Coordinates of C-alpha atoms and ligand atoms in Angstrom, one line a residue:
Chain A
M837 CA 0.0 0.0 0.0
K838 CA 3.0 2.2 0.6
N839 CA 3.9 1.8 -3.0
S840 CA 0.9 3.6 -4.4
I841 CA 1.9 6.6 -2.3
T842 CA 5.4 6.7 -3.7
V843 CA 4.1 6.4 -7.3
K844 CA 1.6 9.2 -6.7
R845 CA 4.4 11.4 -5.3
A846 CA 6.7 10.7 -8.2
T847 CA 4.1 11.5 -10.9
A848 CA 2.7 14.6 -9.2
P849 CA 3.6 17.7 -11.4
R850 CA 6.6 19.4 -10.0
T851 CA 8.1 22.7 -11.0
T852 CA 11.8 22.4 -11.4
A853 CA 14.1 25.3 -10.5
L854 CA 14.9 25.7 -14.2
S855 CA 11.4 26.0 -15.4
A856 CA 10.6 28.5 -12.7
L857 CA 13.6 30.7 -13.5
A858 CA 13.4 30.6 -17.3
P859 CA 10.5 33.0 -17.9
P860 CA 11.7 35.9 -15.7
A861 CA 15.2 35.4 -17.1
A862 CA 13.9 35.7 -20.6
I863 CA 12.0 38.9 -19.9
L864 CA 15.0 40.4 -18.1
T865 CA 17.3 39.6 -21.0
A866 CA 14.9 41.2 -23.4
L867 CA 14.7 44.4 -21.3
V868 CA 18.5 44.6 -21.0
I869 CA 19.0 44.1 -24.7
T870 CA 16.4 46.8 -25.5
W871 CA 18.1 49.1 -23.1
Q872 CA 21.6 48.5 -24.6
V873 CA 20.3 49.1 -28.1
A874 CA 18.4 52.2 -27.2
V875 CA 21.4 53.8 -25.4
T876 CA 23.9 52.9 -28.1
A877 CA 21.7 53.9 -31.0
G878 CA 20.4 57.1 -29.3
G879 CA 23.9 58.2 -28.2
V880 CA 22.8 58.9 -24.6
Q881 CA 25.5 60.3 -22.3
P882 CA 26.8 57.6 -19.8
A883 CA 26.4 60.1 -16.9
I884 CA 22.7 60.3 -17.7
L885 CA 22.0 56.7 -18.6
P886 CA 24.8 54.3 -19.0
S887 CA 24.4 51.1 -21.1
P888 CA 24.1 47.8 -19.3
Q889 CA 27.4 46.8 -20.7
R890 CA 29.1 49.8 -19.1
I891 CA 27.4 49.2 -15.8
L892 CA 28.7 45.6 -15.8
Q893 CA 32.2 46.7 -16.9
Q894 CA 32.6 49.5 -14.4
G895 CA 30.8 47.5 -11.7
W896 CA 33.2 44.7 -12.2
E897 CA 36.2 47.0 -11.9
A898 CA 34.8 48.4 -8.7
R899 CA 34.0 45.0 -7.4
T900 CA 36.1 45.1 -4.2
T901 CA 34.7 48.4 -3.1
I902 CA 31.1 47.3 -3.9
W903 CA 31.7 44.0 -2.0
D904 CA 33.1 46.0 1.0
N905 CA 29.9 48.0 1.0
T906 CA 27.6 45.0 0.5
L907 CA 28.8 43.2 3.6
P908 CA 27.6 45.9 6.1
T909 CA 24.3 46.2 4.3
L910 CA 23.8 42.4 4.6
Q911 CA 24.8 42.6 8.3
E912 CA 22.3 45.3 9.1
T913 CA 19.6 43.5 7.1
F914 CA 20.0 40.3 9.1
L915 CA 20.4 42.0 12.4
G916 CA 17.4 44.4 11.8
F917 CA 15.3 41.5 10.6
A918 CA 16.2 39.4 13.6
V919 CA 15.1 42.2 15.9
S920 CA 11.9 42.6 13.8
L921 CA 11.1 38.8 14.0
T922 CA 11.7 38.8 17.8
V923 CA 9.4 41.8 18.3
A924 CA 6.8 40.4 15.9
W925 CA 6.6 37.0 17.6
T926 CA 6.5 38.5 21.0
L927 CA 3.8 40.9 20.2
A928 CA 1.7 38.4 18.2
I929 CA 1.9 35.8 21.0
L930 CA 1.0 38.4 23.7
I931 CA -1.9 39.6 21.6
D932 CA -3.1 36.1 20.9
F933 CA -3.2 35.3 24.6
S934 CA -4.6 38.6 25.9
P935 CA -7.8 40.1 24.5
W936 CA -6.9 43.2 26.5
L937 CA -3.5 43.6 24.9
R938 CA -5.1 43.0 21.5
R939 CA -7.4 45.9 22.0
A940 CA -4.6 48.0 23.4
L941 CA -1.8 47.2 20.9
V942 CA -3.4 46.7 17.5
P943 CA -4.4 50.4 17.1
L944 CA -0.9 51.4 18.1
L945 CA 0.7 49.0 15.7
V946 CA -1.4 50.4 12.9
A947 CA -0.5 53.9 14.0
S948 CA 3.2 53.0 14.0
Q949 CA 2.9 52.5 10.2
A950 CA 1.8 56.0 9.7
I951 CA 5.3 57.2 10.9
P952 CA 7.0 58.7 7.8
I953 CA 10.3 56.8 7.8
I954 CA 11.6 59.3 5.3
A955 CA 11.4 62.1 7.9
I956 CA 12.4 59.9 10.9
A957 CA 15.5 58.3 9.3
P958 CA 17.6 61.5 9.3
L959 CA 16.7 62.1 12.9
M960 CA 17.9 58.7 13.8
I961 CA 21.3 59.8 12.6
I962 CA 21.2 62.7 15.0
W963 CA 20.0 60.5 17.9
F964 CA 22.1 57.4 17.3
G965 CA 25.0 58.4 15.1
F966 CA 26.3 56.8 11.9
G967 CA 26.7 53.3 13.3
M968 CA 24.6 50.1 13.1
L969 CA 21.9 51.1 15.6
P970 CA 19.8 53.5 13.5
K971 CA 19.8 51.1 10.6
V972 CA 18.7 48.2 12.7
I973 CA 15.9 50.4 14.1
V974 CA 14.7 51.5 10.6
I975 CA 14.7 48.0 9.3
A976 CA 12.8 46.6 12.3
L977 CA 10.4 49.5 12.0
V978 CA 9.5 48.9 8.4
T979 CA 9.4 45.1 8.6
F980 CA 7.9 44.1 12.0
F981 CA 4.4 45.2 11.0
P982 CA 3.6 42.8 8.1
V983 CA 5.2 39.9 10.1
T984 CA 3.2 40.7 13.2
V985 CA -0.1 41.1 11.3
G986 CA 0.6 37.9 9.4
L987 CA 1.1 36.0 12.6
I988 CA -1.9 37.5 14.5
D989 CA -4.0 36.7 11.4
G990 CA -2.5 33.2 11.2
F991 CA -3.3 32.4 14.9
N992 CA -6.8 33.6 14.4
R993 CA -7.4 31.6 11.3
T994 CA -7.2 28.4 13.3
D995 CA -10.3 26.2 12.8
R996 CA -12.7 26.7 15.6
D997 CA -13.6 23.1 15.5
A998 CA -10.0 22.1 15.9
I999 CA -9.8 24.2 19.1
N1000 CA -13.0 22.5 20.3
L1001 CA -11.4 19.1 19.6
L1002 CA -8.4 20.1 21.7
R1003 CA -10.7 21.4 24.4
S1004 CA -12.6 18.1 24.5
M1005 CA -9.2 16.4 25.0
G1006 CA -8.7 18.7 28.0
A1007 CA -6.1 21.0 26.5
N1008 CA -5.6 24.4 28.3
R1009 CA -5.0 27.6 26.4
W1010 CA -1.3 27.0 26.2
K1011 CA -1.6 23.5 24.8
Q1012 CA -4.2 24.7 22.3
F1013 CA -1.6 27.2 21.2
V1014 CA 1.2 24.8 20.9
Y1015 CA -0.7 21.9 19.3
V1016 CA -3.0 23.9 16.9
R1017 CA -2.8 27.6 16.8
L1018 CA 1.0 27.8 16.3
P1019 CA 1.2 25.2 13.5
S1020 CA -1.9 26.6 11.8
A1021 CA -0.3 30.0 11.7
L1022 CA 3.0 29.0 10.1
P1023 CA 1.9 29.1 6.5
S1024 CA 0.7 32.7 6.9
F1025 CA 3.9 33.5 8.8
F1026 CA 6.0 32.5 5.8
T1027 CA 3.9 34.6 3.5
A1028 CA 4.4 37.5 5.9
L1029 CA 8.1 36.8 6.1
R1030 CA 8.5 37.2 2.3
I1031 CA 6.8 40.6 2.4
G1032 CA 9.0 41.6 5.4
I1033 CA 12.3 40.5 3.8
A1034 CA 11.5 42.4 0.6
Y1035 CA 11.1 45.6 2.7
A1036 CA 14.2 44.8 4.8
V1037 CA 16.8 45.3 2.1
T1038 CA 15.1 48.5 0.9
G1039 CA 14.9 49.7 4.5
A1040 CA 18.7 49.1 5.0
I1041 CA 19.6 51.0 1.8
F1042 CA 17.4 53.8 2.8
A1043 CA 18.8 54.1 6.3
E1044 CA 22.3 54.2 4.9
Y1045 CA 21.4 56.7 2.2
V1046 CA 20.7 59.4 4.8
G1047 CA 24.0 58.8 6.5
A1048 CA 26.4 55.9 7.1
E1049 CA 30.1 55.0 7.2
R1050 CA 29.8 52.1 4.8
G1051 CA 27.1 50.2 3.0
L1052 CA 25.4 50.1 -0.4
G1053 CA 23.1 53.0 0.4
I1054 CA 25.8 55.5 1.2
Y1055 CA 27.9 54.1 -1.7
M1056 CA 25.0 55.0 -4.0
A1057 CA 24.7 58.4 -2.5
V1058 CA 28.4 59.2 -2.9
M1059 CA 28.5 57.8 -6.4
K1060 CA 25.5 59.9 -7.4
N1061 CA 27.1 63.0 -6.1
S1062 CA 30.2 62.3 -8.3
F1063 CA 27.9 61.7 -11.3
R1064 CA 28.9 58.0 -11.5
T1065 CA 25.5 56.9 -12.6
D1066 CA 26.9 53.6 -13.8
L1067 CA 28.2 52.7 -10.4
V1068 CA 24.9 53.7 -8.7
L1069 CA 23.1 51.4 -11.0
A1070 CA 25.7 48.6 -10.4
A1071 CA 25.0 48.9 -6.7
V1072 CA 21.2 48.8 -7.5
A1073 CA 21.8 45.6 -9.4
V1074 CA 23.6 44.1 -6.4
T1075 CA 20.8 45.2 -4.1
A1076 CA 18.2 43.5 -6.3
F1077 CA 20.3 40.3 -6.5
V1078 CA 20.6 40.2 -2.7
S1079 CA 16.8 40.8 -2.3
V1080 CA 16.0 37.9 -4.7
C1081 CA 18.4 35.6 -2.8
L1082 CA 16.9 36.4 0.5
F1083 CA 13.4 35.9 -0.9
L1084 CA 14.4 32.5 -2.2
L1085 CA 15.9 31.7 1.1
T1086 CA 12.5 32.0 2.8
Y1087 CA 11.2 29.2 0.5
V1088 CA 14.1 27.0 1.6
A1089 CA 13.3 27.8 5.2
E1090 CA 9.6 27.1 4.6
R1091 CA 10.3 23.7 3.1
A1092 CA 12.6 22.8 6.0
I1093 CA 10.3 24.0 8.8
I1094 CA 6.8 23.1 7.4
P1095 CA 7.4 20.4 4.8
W1096 CA 3.8 19.2 5.2
H1097 CA 2.5 22.5 3.8
S1098 CA 4.0 22.2 0.3
K1099 CA 3.3 18.5 0.2
E1100 CA -0.3 19.0 1.1
R1101 CA -0.7 21.8 -1.5
R1102 CA 0.9 19.7 -4.2
S1103 CA -1.5 16.8 -3.4
W1104 CA -4.5 19.1 -3.9
H1105 CA -3.3 20.3 -7.3
G1106 CA -1.8 16.9 -8.4
Chain B
M479 CA -31.0 6.7 41.0
A480 CA -32.9 4.1 43.0
E481 CA -31.8 1.4 40.6
A482 CA -29.0 -0.9 41.5
T483 CA -26.8 0.1 38.6
P484 CA -27.2 3.7 37.3
P485 CA -27.1 4.2 33.5
K486 CA -23.6 4.9 32.1
I487 CA -24.8 8.3 30.9
E488 CA -28.0 10.1 31.5
L489 CA -29.2 13.5 30.1
R490 CA -31.8 15.2 32.3
G491 CA -33.8 18.1 31.0
I492 CA -31.1 19.6 28.9
G493 CA -32.1 22.9 27.4
K494 CA -30.1 25.4 25.4
S495 CA -30.8 28.9 24.0
F496 CA -28.4 30.9 22.0
P497 CA -28.5 34.7 22.5
L498 CA -29.0 36.4 19.2
G499 CA -28.5 40.0 20.3
H500 CA -31.1 42.7 20.8
G501 CA -32.5 40.7 23.7
Q502 CA -33.6 37.9 21.4
V503 CA -32.7 34.2 21.9
R504 CA -32.8 31.2 19.7
P505 CA -34.1 28.1 21.7
V506 CA -32.3 25.1 20.2
L507 CA -32.7 22.3 22.8
D508 CA -35.8 21.9 24.9
D509 CA -35.7 19.3 27.7
I510 CA -33.6 16.6 26.1
A511 CA -33.7 13.4 28.2
F512 CA -32.4 10.0 27.5
S513 CA -29.9 7.5 28.9
A514 CA -27.6 4.7 27.8
R515 CA -26.6 1.5 29.7
P516 CA -22.9 0.6 29.9
G517 CA -21.8 -0.8 26.6
E518 CA -25.0 0.4 24.8
F519 CA -24.9 2.0 21.4
V520 CA -27.4 4.8 21.0
A521 CA -28.0 6.5 17.7
V522 CA -29.5 10.0 17.6
I523 CA -31.4 11.2 14.5
G524 CA -33.2 14.4 13.9
P525 CA -34.0 17.0 11.3
S526 CA -31.0 19.0 10.0
G527 CA -30.1 21.9 12.3
C528 CA -32.2 20.7 15.2
G529 CA -29.4 20.9 17.7
K530 CA -27.7 17.5 17.6
S531 CA -24.1 18.9 17.5
T532 CA -25.1 21.4 20.2
M533 CA -26.2 18.5 22.4
F534 CA -22.8 16.8 21.9
N535 CA -21.0 20.1 22.7
I536 CA -22.9 20.3 26.0
M537 CA -22.1 16.7 26.8
A538 CA -18.4 17.2 26.0
G539 CA -18.3 20.3 28.1
L540 CA -17.6 22.6 25.2
E541 CA -20.8 24.6 25.6
T542 CA -22.8 25.4 28.7
A543 CA -26.3 24.1 29.0
S544 CA -29.0 26.7 29.8
S545 CA -30.7 24.1 32.0
G546 CA -30.5 20.4 32.9
E547 CA -27.7 18.1 33.8
V548 CA -25.4 15.4 32.4
L549 CA -24.8 12.3 34.5
V550 CA -22.1 9.7 34.2
D551 CA -22.4 6.6 36.4
G552 CA -25.0 8.5 38.4
D553 CA -22.8 11.5 39.1
V554 CA -23.5 14.9 37.8
V555 CA -20.7 15.9 35.4
T556 CA -22.2 18.8 33.5
G557 CA -19.5 21.0 32.0
Q558 CA -16.7 18.4 32.6
H559 CA -14.9 17.1 29.6
E560 CA -13.0 14.1 30.9
H561 CA -15.7 11.5 30.5
F562 CA -16.4 11.9 26.8
A563 CA -14.2 11.3 23.8
Y564 CA -15.5 13.5 21.0
M565 CA -15.3 12.8 17.3
P566 CA -16.5 15.9 15.5
Q567 CA -18.2 16.1 12.2
K568 CA -15.0 17.0 10.4
D569 CA -12.1 14.5 10.8
L570 CA -9.7 17.3 11.8
L571 CA -6.6 15.4 11.2
F572 CA -3.8 17.9 11.3
P573 CA -1.6 18.1 8.2
W574 CA 1.6 18.8 10.3
R575 CA 1.3 15.5 12.2
S576 CA 1.7 12.0 10.8
I577 CA -1.2 9.6 11.3
L578 CA 0.4 8.1 14.3
E579 CA 1.0 11.5 15.8
N580 CA -2.6 12.5 15.0
T581 CA -4.1 9.5 16.6
S582 CA -2.0 9.8 19.8
L583 CA -2.8 13.5 20.2
G584 CA -5.4 13.0 22.9
L585 CA -3.1 11.0 25.1
E586 CA -0.3 13.5 24.6
V587 CA -2.6 16.4 25.5
A588 CA -3.6 14.4 28.6
G589 CA 0.0 14.3 29.7
E590 CA 1.3 10.9 28.6
T591 CA 4.8 10.9 27.2
K592 CA 5.1 10.9 23.5
K593 CA 6.5 7.4 23.6
T594 CA 3.7 5.8 25.6
A595 CA 1.0 7.8 23.7
R596 CA 2.3 6.6 20.4
A597 CA 2.8 3.0 21.5
R598 CA -0.8 2.9 22.8
A599 CA -2.2 4.3 19.5
A600 CA 0.1 2.1 17.4
S601 CA -1.3 -1.0 19.0
L602 CA -4.7 -0.2 17.6
F603 CA -3.6 0.4 14.0
A604 CA -4.2 -3.1 12.8
A605 CA -7.7 -3.3 14.2
F606 CA -8.5 0.0 12.5
G607 CA -7.1 -1.1 9.1
L608 CA -4.3 1.5 9.2
S609 CA -1.2 -0.8 9.4
G610 CA 1.7 0.7 7.4
F611 CA 0.3 4.2 7.5
E612 CA 1.8 5.2 10.8
D613 CA 4.2 7.7 9.2
A614 CA 1.9 8.8 6.4
H615 CA 0.3 12.2 6.4
P616 CA -3.4 12.8 6.4
F617 CA -3.5 14.0 2.8
E618 CA -2.2 10.6 1.7
L619 CA -5.2 8.8 3.1
S620 CA -8.6 7.9 1.5
G621 CA -11.7 9.3 3.1
G622 CA -12.6 6.1 4.8
M623 CA -9.1 5.7 6.2
R624 CA -9.2 9.3 7.5
Q625 CA -12.4 8.6 9.4
R626 CA -10.9 5.4 10.9
A627 CA -7.9 7.4 12.0
A628 CA -10.2 10.0 13.5
L629 CA -12.1 7.3 15.3
L630 CA -8.9 5.7 16.5
R631 CA -7.9 9.1 17.9
T632 CA -11.2 9.1 19.8
V633 CA -11.3 5.6 21.3
V634 CA -7.6 5.5 22.3
Q635 CA -8.3 8.2 24.9
G636 CA -10.0 5.5 26.9
R637 CA -12.9 7.8 28.0
D638 CA -16.2 6.4 29.4
V639 CA -18.3 7.4 26.5
L640 CA -17.7 7.9 22.7
L641 CA -19.6 10.8 21.1
L642 CA -19.6 10.3 17.3
D643 CA -21.0 13.2 15.3
E644 CA -21.9 11.9 11.8
P645 CA -18.6 10.0 11.4
F646 CA -19.5 8.7 7.9
G647 CA -21.5 11.7 6.6
A648 CA -18.9 12.7 4.1
L649 CA -18.2 9.3 2.6
D650 CA -19.6 7.7 -0.6
S651 CA -22.3 5.1 0.1
L652 CA -20.1 2.1 -0.8
T653 CA -17.3 3.2 1.6
R654 CA -20.0 4.1 4.2
T655 CA -21.4 0.6 4.1
D656 CA -17.9 -0.9 4.5
M657 CA -17.3 1.4 7.5
Q658 CA -20.6 0.6 9.1
S659 CA -20.0 -3.1 9.1
W660 CA -16.4 -2.6 10.2
L661 CA -17.5 -0.3 13.1
Q662 CA -20.2 -2.9 14.0
G663 CA -17.3 -5.5 14.2
V664 CA -14.9 -3.5 16.4
W665 CA -17.7 -2.2 18.5
S666 CA -18.9 -5.7 19.4
Q667 CA -15.3 -6.6 20.5
N668 CA -15.0 -3.7 22.8
A669 CA -17.4 -2.6 25.5
W670 CA -17.7 1.0 24.4
T671 CA -20.7 3.0 25.3
A672 CA -21.3 5.2 22.3
V673 CA -23.7 7.9 21.1
L674 CA -23.8 8.3 17.3
I675 CA -25.4 11.2 15.5
T676 CA -26.5 10.3 12.0
H677 CA -28.8 11.4 9.2
D678 CA -28.9 7.8 7.9
I679 CA -31.9 5.9 9.3
R680 CA -30.5 2.5 8.1
E681 CA -27.2 3.3 9.6
A682 CA -28.9 4.0 12.9
I683 CA -30.9 0.7 12.9
Y684 CA -28.0 -1.4 11.7
L685 CA -25.5 -0.1 14.4
A686 CA -27.6 0.9 17.4
D687 CA -29.3 -0.8 20.3
R688 CA -31.6 2.2 20.6
V689 CA -32.5 5.0 18.3
V690 CA -33.4 8.4 19.8
V691 CA -35.4 10.7 17.4
L692 CA -35.2 14.4 18.1
S693 CA -37.9 16.8 17.1
A694 CA -37.3 19.9 15.0
R695 CA -35.8 23.0 16.7
P696 CA -36.2 23.5 19.7
A697 CA -35.4 19.8 19.9
S698 CA -36.8 17.4 22.4
V699 CA -36.9 13.6 22.3
R700 CA -39.7 12.4 20.0
L701 CA -39.2 8.7 20.1
N702 CA -36.9 6.3 22.0
L703 CA -37.0 3.1 20.0
T704 CA -35.3 -0.1 21.1
I705 CA -33.8 -2.0 18.2
D706 CA -34.2 -5.7 19.0
L707 CA -32.0 -7.2 16.3
P708 CA -29.5 -10.0 17.2
R709 CA -25.8 -9.3 17.4
P710 CA -23.5 -9.6 15.6
R711 CA -25.4 -7.9 12.9
E712 CA -25.0 -9.0 9.3
L713 CA -25.6 -6.9 6.3
S714 CA -28.3 -9.4 5.2
M715 CA -30.4 -8.3 8.2
T716 CA -31.0 -5.0 6.6
T717 CA -33.4 -6.6 4.2
S718 CA -35.4 -8.4 6.9
A719 CA -39.0 -7.6 7.7
E720 CA -38.1 -6.4 11.3
F721 CA -35.5 -4.0 9.9
A722 CA -38.1 -2.6 7.4
G723 CA -40.6 -2.2 10.3
Y724 CA -38.1 -0.1 12.3
E725 CA -37.3 1.9 9.2
R726 CA -40.9 2.7 8.6
T727 CA -41.5 3.8 12.2
L728 CA -38.4 6.0 12.2
L729 CA -39.1 7.5 8.8
A730 CA -42.7 8.3 9.8
T731 CA -41.6 10.1 13.0
L732 CA -38.9 12.0 11.3
H733 CA -41.2 12.9 8.4
E734 CA -43.7 14.5 10.8
E735 CA -40.9 16.5 12.3
T736 CA -39.4 17.9 9.1
L737 CA -42.9 19.0 8.0
S738 CA -43.5 21.0 11.2
P739 CA -40.5 23.3 11.8
R740 CA -40.9 25.6 14.7
G741 CA -39.1 28.6 16.3
P742 CA -37.0 31.4 14.9
Ligands
ATP1201 N1 -23.2 29.8 18.7 C1 -24.4 29.8 18.2 N2 -25.1 30.9 18.2 C2 -26.4 31.0 17.7 N3 -27.0 29.9 17.1 C3 -26.3 28.7 17.1 C4 -25.0 28.6 17.6 N4 -24.5 27.4 17.4 C5 -25.5 26.7 16.8 N5 -26.6 27.5 16.6 C6 -27.8 27.2 16.0 O1 -28.3 26.0 16.6 C7 -29.0 25.2 15.7 C8 -28.5 23.8 15.9 O2 -27.2 23.7 15.4 P1 -26.4 22.3 15.5 O3 -25.2 22.4 14.8 O4 -26.4 21.7 16.8 O5 -27.4 21.4 14.5 P2 -27.3 19.9 14.0 O6 -28.5 19.2 14.4 O7 -26.0 19.3 14.5 O8 -27.3 20.2 12.4 P3 -26.7 19.3 11.3 O9 -27.6 18.1 11.1 O10 -26.7 20.2 10.1 O11 -25.3 18.9 11.7 C9 -28.8 25.8 14.3 O12 -29.9 26.4 13.9 C10 -27.7 26.8 14.5 O13 -27.8 27.9 13.7
MG1202 MG1 -24.3 18.7 13.5

């Protein structure tokens, strides 16, 4: 009987990494070629719009500097996101257990998103200097909200009947949380995590842009001021690449932590 | 309670109204009373939405009754959960747990170690036709197997009374017939006291020692019919004259009820 399962698994349609990457790669290539042709044929000045070829060439020559500036950005992103995750889980669990805290905190969380980061980030430099701290705060500030909301929502989406089943077994609130609410929330947590990580890199760049010692953000600002449009865009390309890698990493984590989720989904479609 | 042995379970005057807001209430249960002897299998049928699941929720201590009491072995246990093992209408097998982990959940929640809980559940896998599926996940199982796993999760808790809420409602009729004769078999080998909610009159007669018919909302007991068919029951009995007689009686009572709905 086990055999029939194996067979079903093997024949279920599966998207390979290649077939997933091919369509976006094709469109990207087409865009880059168009850009190259337009710039070369139109005779646009490199300081205004450099060709992709030039960006690649100059970027490669400046690779050590760019790499030296990428590392701190990555560090800030990870640290900021770690802080954000800690805050998000703590808040979401507190809110899940206490109706009073839910009423008290949810409006404040929503209000926190009305803070214009663009105005606050320069102040952070005044308050906390040019080091790591203001960056971590900005990243945490822009990413904790989607993750917290995703978690709160995930906990709430638990089947009421499943809670009742646990209650009939004699589970207290804590056991209900551990056995049902937490696992039920994990799929929406990973969705929220993807939204958060997309904001995290942009947040880091932005925080550096207004003032930093090193990092891709300040690198872009400095290069812009010396009219090195090509190097600004090279740094943008690196940022985009980093974002995509982190985004893909969330899928790896999802498969490792909740393997049942993707298997179950595949069995519905297959 | 003057009898020598009190019934295993007894419901006395159970009533339930749900508040609807604006000072209005929806009466759902009105004076439900019946009992079951130890080892007795009682089936409950009634019009859709009459309050059968609500009655189970009250027995399982998930919902408070507006009036009346639940007794187990002669003691009032209203609001307590530890006497009843509840199998809800949906199978509620959790996708993040293997079948073995799903079936041992109740014992784990009750504080058994994972190891003991799993060993106890595993020892029932053969009887429930689930051998070899210990490590499978719920989505890999057929509908009938899922229901058997859910039932295993219910009985392994070792509670006094099983509450089965339409366990076979979602199955196709062929699988359902299989499951009914299988349940009849395992039930006769164990001394479970069970209450089964069903919409299927033939299922009720085939499986039960007694069939309780509820009226339309607000529900009360319309008929308490003893099924005097020999055990073990064979599928061939379902074509006997006695069986047909019970079927006619139940159908007539139920028909009256569905034609006269009351209340908001
Ligand atoms: N929390 C609630 N608040 C208000 N009304 C409720 C509530 N729970 C159940 N009801 C009502 O009580 C009635 C009985 O519900 P219940 O689920 O017990 O019926 P049932 O007999 O199990 O139905 P079915 O045969 O469809 O399973 C329904 O009309 C339902 O709308
Ligand atoms: Mg019901």
